[in-house]
mmCIF file with all atom_site columns, C-alpha atoms in Angstrom:
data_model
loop_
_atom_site.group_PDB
_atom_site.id
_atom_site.type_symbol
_atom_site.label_atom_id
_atom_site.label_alt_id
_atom_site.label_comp_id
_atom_site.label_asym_id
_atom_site.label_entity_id
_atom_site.label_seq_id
_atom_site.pdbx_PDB_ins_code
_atom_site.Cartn_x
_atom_site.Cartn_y
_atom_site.Cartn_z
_atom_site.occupancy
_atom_site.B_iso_or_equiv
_atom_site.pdbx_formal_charge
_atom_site.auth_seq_id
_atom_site.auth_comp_id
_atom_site.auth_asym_id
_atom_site.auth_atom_id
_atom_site.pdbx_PDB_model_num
ATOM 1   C CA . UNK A 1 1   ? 180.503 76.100 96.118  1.00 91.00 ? 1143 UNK A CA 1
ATOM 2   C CA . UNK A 1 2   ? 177.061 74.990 96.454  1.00 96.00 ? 1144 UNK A CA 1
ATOM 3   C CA . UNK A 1 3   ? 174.237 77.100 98.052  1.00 97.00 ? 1145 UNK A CA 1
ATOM 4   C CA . UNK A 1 4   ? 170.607 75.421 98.933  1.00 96.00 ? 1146 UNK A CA 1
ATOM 5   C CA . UNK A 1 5   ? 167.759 77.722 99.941  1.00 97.00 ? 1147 UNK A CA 1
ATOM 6   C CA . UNK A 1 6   ? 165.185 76.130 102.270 1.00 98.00 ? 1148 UNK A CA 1
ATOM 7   C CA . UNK A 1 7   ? 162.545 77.408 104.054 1.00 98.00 ? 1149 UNK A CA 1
ATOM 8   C CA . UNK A 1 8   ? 159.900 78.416 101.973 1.00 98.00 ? 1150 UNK A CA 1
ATOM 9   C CA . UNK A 1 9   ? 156.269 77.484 102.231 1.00 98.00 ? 1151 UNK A CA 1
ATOM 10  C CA . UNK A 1 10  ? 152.332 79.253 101.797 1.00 98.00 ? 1152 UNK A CA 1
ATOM 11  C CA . UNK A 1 11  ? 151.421 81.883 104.672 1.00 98.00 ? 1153 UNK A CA 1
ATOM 12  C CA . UNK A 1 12  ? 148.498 83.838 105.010 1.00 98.00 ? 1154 UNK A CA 1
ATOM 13  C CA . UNK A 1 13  ? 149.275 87.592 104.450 1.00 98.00 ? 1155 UNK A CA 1
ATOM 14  C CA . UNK A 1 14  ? 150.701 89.559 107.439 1.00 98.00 ? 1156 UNK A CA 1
ATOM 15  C CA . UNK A 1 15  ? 152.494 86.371 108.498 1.00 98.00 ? 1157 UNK A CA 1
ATOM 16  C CA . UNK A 1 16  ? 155.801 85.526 108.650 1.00 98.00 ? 1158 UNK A CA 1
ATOM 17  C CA . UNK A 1 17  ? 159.013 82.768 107.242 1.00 98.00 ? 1159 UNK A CA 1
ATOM 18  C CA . UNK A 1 18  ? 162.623 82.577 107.942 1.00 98.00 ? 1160 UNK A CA 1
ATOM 19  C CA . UNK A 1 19  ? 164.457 81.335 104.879 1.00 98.00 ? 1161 UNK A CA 1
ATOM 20  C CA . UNK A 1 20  ? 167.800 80.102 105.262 1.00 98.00 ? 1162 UNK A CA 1
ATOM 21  C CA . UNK A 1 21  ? 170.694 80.065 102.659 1.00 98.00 ? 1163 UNK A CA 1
ATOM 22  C CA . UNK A 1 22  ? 173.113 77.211 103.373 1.00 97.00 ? 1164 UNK A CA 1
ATOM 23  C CA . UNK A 1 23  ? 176.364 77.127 101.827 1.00 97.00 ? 1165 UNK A CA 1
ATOM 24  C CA . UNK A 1 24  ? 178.853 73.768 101.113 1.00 95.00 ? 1166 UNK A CA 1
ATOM 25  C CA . UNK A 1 25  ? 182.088 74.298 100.258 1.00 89.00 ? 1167 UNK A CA 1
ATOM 26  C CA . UNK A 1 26  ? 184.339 77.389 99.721  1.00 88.00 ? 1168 UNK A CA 1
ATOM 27  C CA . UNK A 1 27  ? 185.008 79.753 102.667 1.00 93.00 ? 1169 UNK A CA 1
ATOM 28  C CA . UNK A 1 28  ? 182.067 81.105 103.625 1.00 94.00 ? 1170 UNK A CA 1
ATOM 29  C CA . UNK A 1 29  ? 183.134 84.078 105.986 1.00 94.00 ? 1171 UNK A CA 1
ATOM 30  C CA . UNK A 1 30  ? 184.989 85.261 102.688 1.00 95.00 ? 1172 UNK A CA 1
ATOM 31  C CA . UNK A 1 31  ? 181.494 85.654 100.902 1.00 96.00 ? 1173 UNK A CA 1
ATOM 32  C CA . UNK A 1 32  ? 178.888 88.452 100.138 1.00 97.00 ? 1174 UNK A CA 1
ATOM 33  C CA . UNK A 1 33  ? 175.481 86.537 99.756  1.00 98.00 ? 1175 UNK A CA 1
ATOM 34  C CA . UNK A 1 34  ? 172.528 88.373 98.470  1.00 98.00 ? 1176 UNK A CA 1
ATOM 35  C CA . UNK A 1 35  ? 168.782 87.049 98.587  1.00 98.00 ? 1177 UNK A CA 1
ATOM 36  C CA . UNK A 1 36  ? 166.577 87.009 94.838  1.00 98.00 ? 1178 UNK A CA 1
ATOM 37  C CA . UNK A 1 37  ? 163.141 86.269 94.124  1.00 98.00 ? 1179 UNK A CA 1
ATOM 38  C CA . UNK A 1 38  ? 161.204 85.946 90.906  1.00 97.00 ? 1180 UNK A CA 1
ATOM 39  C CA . UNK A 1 39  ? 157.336 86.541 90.945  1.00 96.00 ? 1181 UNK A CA 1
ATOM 40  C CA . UNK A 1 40  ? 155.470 84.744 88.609  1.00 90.00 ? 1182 UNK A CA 1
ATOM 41  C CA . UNK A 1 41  ? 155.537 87.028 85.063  1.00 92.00 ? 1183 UNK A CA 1
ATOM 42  C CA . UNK A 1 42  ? 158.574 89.086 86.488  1.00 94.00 ? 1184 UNK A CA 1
ATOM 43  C CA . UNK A 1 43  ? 161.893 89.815 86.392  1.00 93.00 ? 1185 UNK A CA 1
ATOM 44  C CA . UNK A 1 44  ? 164.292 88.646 89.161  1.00 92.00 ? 1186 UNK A CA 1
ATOM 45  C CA . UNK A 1 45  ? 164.685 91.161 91.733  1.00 97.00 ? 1187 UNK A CA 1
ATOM 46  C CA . UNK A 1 46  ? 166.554 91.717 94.071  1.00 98.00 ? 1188 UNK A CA 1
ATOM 47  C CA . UNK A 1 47  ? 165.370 91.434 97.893  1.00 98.00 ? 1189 UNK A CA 1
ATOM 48  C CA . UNK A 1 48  ? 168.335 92.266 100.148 1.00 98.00 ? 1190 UNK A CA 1
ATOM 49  C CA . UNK A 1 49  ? 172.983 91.452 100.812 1.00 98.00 ? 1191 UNK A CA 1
ATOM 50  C CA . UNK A 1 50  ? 174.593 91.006 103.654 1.00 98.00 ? 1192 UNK A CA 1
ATOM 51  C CA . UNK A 1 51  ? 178.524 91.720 103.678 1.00 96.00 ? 1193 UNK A CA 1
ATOM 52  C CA . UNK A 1 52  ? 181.313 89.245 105.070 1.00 95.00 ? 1194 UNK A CA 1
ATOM 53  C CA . UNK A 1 53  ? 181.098 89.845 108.606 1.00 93.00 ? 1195 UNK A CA 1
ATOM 54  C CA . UNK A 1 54  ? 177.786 91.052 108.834 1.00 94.00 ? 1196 UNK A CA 1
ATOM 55  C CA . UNK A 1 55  ? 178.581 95.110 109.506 1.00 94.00 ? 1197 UNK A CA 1
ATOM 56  C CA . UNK A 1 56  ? 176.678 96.417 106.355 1.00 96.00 ? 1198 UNK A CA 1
ATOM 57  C CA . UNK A 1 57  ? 173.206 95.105 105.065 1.00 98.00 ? 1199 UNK A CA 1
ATOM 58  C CA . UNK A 1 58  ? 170.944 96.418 101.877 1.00 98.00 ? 1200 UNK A CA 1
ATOM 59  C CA . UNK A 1 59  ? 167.409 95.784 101.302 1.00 98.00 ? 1201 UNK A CA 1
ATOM 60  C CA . UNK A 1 60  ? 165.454 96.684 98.305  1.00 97.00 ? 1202 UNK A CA 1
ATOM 61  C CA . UNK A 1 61  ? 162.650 99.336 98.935  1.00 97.00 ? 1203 UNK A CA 1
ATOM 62  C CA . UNK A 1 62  ? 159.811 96.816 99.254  1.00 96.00 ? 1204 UNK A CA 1
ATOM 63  C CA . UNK A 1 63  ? 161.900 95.089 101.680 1.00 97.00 ? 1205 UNK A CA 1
ATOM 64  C CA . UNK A 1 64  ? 162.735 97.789 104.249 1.00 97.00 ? 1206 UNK A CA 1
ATOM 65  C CA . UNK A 1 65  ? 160.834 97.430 107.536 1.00 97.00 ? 1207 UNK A CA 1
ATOM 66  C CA . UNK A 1 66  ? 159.600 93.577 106.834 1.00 98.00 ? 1208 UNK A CA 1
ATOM 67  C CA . UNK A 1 67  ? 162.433 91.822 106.141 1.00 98.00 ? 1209 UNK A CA 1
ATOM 68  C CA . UNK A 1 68  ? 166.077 90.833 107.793 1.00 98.00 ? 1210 UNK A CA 1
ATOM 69  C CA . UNK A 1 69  ? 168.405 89.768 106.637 1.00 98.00 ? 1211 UNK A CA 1
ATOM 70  C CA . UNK A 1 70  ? 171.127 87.744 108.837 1.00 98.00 ? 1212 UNK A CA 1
ATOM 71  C CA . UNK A 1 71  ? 174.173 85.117 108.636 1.00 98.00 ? 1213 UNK A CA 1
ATOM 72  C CA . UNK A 1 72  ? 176.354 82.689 110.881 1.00 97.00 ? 1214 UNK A CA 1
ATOM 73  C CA . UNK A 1 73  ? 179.382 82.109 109.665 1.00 96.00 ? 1215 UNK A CA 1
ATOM 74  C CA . UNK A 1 74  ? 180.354 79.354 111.714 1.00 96.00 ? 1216 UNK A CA 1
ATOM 75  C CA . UNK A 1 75  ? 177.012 77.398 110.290 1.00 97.00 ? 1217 UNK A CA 1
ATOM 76  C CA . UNK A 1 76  ? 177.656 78.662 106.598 1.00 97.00 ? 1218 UNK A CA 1
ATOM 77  C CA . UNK A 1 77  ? 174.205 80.303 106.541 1.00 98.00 ? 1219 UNK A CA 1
ATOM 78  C CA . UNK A 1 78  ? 173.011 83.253 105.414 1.00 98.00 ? 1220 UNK A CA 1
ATOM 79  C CA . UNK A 1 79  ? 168.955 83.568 107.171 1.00 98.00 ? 1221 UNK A CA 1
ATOM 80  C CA . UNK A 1 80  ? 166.080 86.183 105.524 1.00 98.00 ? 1222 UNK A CA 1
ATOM 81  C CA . UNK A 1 81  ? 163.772 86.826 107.766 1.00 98.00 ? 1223 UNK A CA 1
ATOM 82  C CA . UNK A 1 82  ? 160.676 87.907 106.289 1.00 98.00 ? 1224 UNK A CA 1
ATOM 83  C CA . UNK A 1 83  ? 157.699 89.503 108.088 1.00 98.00 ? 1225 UNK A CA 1
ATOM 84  C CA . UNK A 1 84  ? 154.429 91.577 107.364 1.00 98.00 ? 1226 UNK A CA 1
ATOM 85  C CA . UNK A 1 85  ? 154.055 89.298 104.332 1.00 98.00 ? 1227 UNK A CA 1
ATOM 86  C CA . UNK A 1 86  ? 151.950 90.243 101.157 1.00 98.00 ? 1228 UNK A CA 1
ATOM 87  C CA . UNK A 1 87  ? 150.651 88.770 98.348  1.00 97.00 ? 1229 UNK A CA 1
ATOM 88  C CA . UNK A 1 88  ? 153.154 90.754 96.278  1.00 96.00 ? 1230 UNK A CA 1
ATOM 89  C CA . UNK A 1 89  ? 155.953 88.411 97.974  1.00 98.00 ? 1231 UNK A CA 1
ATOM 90  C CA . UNK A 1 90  ? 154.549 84.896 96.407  1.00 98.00 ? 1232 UNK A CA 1
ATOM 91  C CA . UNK A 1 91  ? 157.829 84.438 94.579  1.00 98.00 ? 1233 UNK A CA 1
ATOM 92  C CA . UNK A 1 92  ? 160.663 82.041 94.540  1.00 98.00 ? 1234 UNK A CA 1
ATOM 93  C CA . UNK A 1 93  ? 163.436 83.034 96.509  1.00 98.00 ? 1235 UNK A CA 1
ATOM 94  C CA . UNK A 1 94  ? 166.831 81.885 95.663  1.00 98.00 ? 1236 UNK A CA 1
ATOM 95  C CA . UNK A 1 95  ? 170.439 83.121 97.098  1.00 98.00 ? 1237 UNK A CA 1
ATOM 96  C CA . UNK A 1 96  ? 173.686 84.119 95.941  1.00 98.00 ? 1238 UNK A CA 1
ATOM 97  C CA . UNK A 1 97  ? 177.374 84.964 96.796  1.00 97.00 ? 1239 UNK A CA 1
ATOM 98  C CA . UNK A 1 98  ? 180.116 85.873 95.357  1.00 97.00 ? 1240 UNK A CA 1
ATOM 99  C CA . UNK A 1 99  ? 183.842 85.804 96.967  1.00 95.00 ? 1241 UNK A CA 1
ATOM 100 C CA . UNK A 1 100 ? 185.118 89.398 97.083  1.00 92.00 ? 1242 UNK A CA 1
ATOM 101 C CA . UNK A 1 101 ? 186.598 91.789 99.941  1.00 92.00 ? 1243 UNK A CA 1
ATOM 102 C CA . UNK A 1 102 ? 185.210 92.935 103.278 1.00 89.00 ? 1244 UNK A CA 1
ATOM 103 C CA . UNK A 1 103 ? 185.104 96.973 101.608 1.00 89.00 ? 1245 UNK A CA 1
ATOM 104 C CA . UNK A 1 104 ? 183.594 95.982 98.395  1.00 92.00 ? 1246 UNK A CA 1
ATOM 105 C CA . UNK A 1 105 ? 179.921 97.587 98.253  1.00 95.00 ? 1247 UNK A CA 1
ATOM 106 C CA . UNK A 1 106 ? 176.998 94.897 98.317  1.00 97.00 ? 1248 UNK A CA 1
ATOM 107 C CA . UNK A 1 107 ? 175.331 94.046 94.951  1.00 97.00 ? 1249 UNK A CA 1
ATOM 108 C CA . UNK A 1 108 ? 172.218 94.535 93.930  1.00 97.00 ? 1250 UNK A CA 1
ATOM 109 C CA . UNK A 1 109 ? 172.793 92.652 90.423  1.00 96.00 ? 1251 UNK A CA 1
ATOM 110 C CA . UNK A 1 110 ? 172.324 88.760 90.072  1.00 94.00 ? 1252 UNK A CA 1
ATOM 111 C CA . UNK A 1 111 ? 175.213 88.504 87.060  1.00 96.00 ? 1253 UNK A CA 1
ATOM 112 C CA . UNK A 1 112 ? 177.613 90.375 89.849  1.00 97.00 ? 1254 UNK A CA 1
ATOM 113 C CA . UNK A 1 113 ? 177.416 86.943 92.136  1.00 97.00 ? 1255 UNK A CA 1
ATOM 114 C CA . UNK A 1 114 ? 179.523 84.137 90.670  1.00 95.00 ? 1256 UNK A CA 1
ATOM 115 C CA . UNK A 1 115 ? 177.304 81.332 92.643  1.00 96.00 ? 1257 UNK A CA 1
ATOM 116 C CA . UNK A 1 116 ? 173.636 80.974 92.925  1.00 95.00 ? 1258 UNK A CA 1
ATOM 117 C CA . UNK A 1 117 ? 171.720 77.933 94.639  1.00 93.00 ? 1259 UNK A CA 1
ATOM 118 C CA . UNK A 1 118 ? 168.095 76.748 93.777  1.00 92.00 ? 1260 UNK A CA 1
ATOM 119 C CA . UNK A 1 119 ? 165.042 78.900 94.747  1.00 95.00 ? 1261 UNK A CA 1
ATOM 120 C CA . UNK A 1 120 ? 162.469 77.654 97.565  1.00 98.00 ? 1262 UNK A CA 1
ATOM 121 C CA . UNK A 1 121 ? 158.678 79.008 96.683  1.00 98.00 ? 1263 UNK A CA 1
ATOM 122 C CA . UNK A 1 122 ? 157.009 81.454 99.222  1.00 98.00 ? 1264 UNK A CA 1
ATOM 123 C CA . UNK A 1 123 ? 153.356 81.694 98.622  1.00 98.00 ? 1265 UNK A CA 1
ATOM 124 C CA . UNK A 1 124 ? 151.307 84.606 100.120 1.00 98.00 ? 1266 UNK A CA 1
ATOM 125 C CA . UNK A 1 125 ? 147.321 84.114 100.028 1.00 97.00 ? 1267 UNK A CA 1
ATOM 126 C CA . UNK A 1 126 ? 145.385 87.109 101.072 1.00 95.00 ? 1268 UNK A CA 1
#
């Protein structure tokens, strides 16, 4: 399974980006995906899941209200749509999934997601 991020770019703050998560291989529909970043100096955080069919989404705190997060299974994608952006977002964003059932709760830990694609850079400028 391979997973390639796209979408990122620089915005002025209180703009907005749709990234996309695009997925080869595997079966997607069968996938949790969750959305990463890593600020420059930070630790990778977590930014917000999605479940198999869509039914149950989680968002970090700083994500609540400003971001969505969205997929299409028949395209293999998993979108974030990010809005309201602030400096505190420049970060590179990368997704992950992991293959696990429709009940299991969504995780909020990177080493819980057994694939992981490169990052695309989101750059806020105030």
């Amino acid at each position: 399974v391979q997973l390639q991020a796209s979408g990122g770019g620089s915005v002025q703050a209180g703009g907005s980006l749709r990234l996309a998560c695009v997925a080869s291989g595997g079966t997607f529909s069968r996938f949790q995906v969750g959305w990463f970043r890593r600020a420059p100096g930070k630790e990778h955080e977590f930014v917000a899941g999605i479940n198999r069919n869509s039914a149950s989404t989680y968002y970090t705190d700083s994500a609540k209200g400003r971001f969505t997060i969205s997929r299409d299974n028949a395209k293999k994608t998993v979108y974030l749509q990010m809005s309201s952006l602030i400096p505190e977002d420049t970060a590179v964003y990368s997704c992950a999934a992991r293959d696990v059932i429709l009940t299991r709760p969504i995780s909020a830990e990177e080493r819980d997601y057994n694939y992981r694609g490169q990052g695309t850079l989101v750059t806020v400028s105030s």
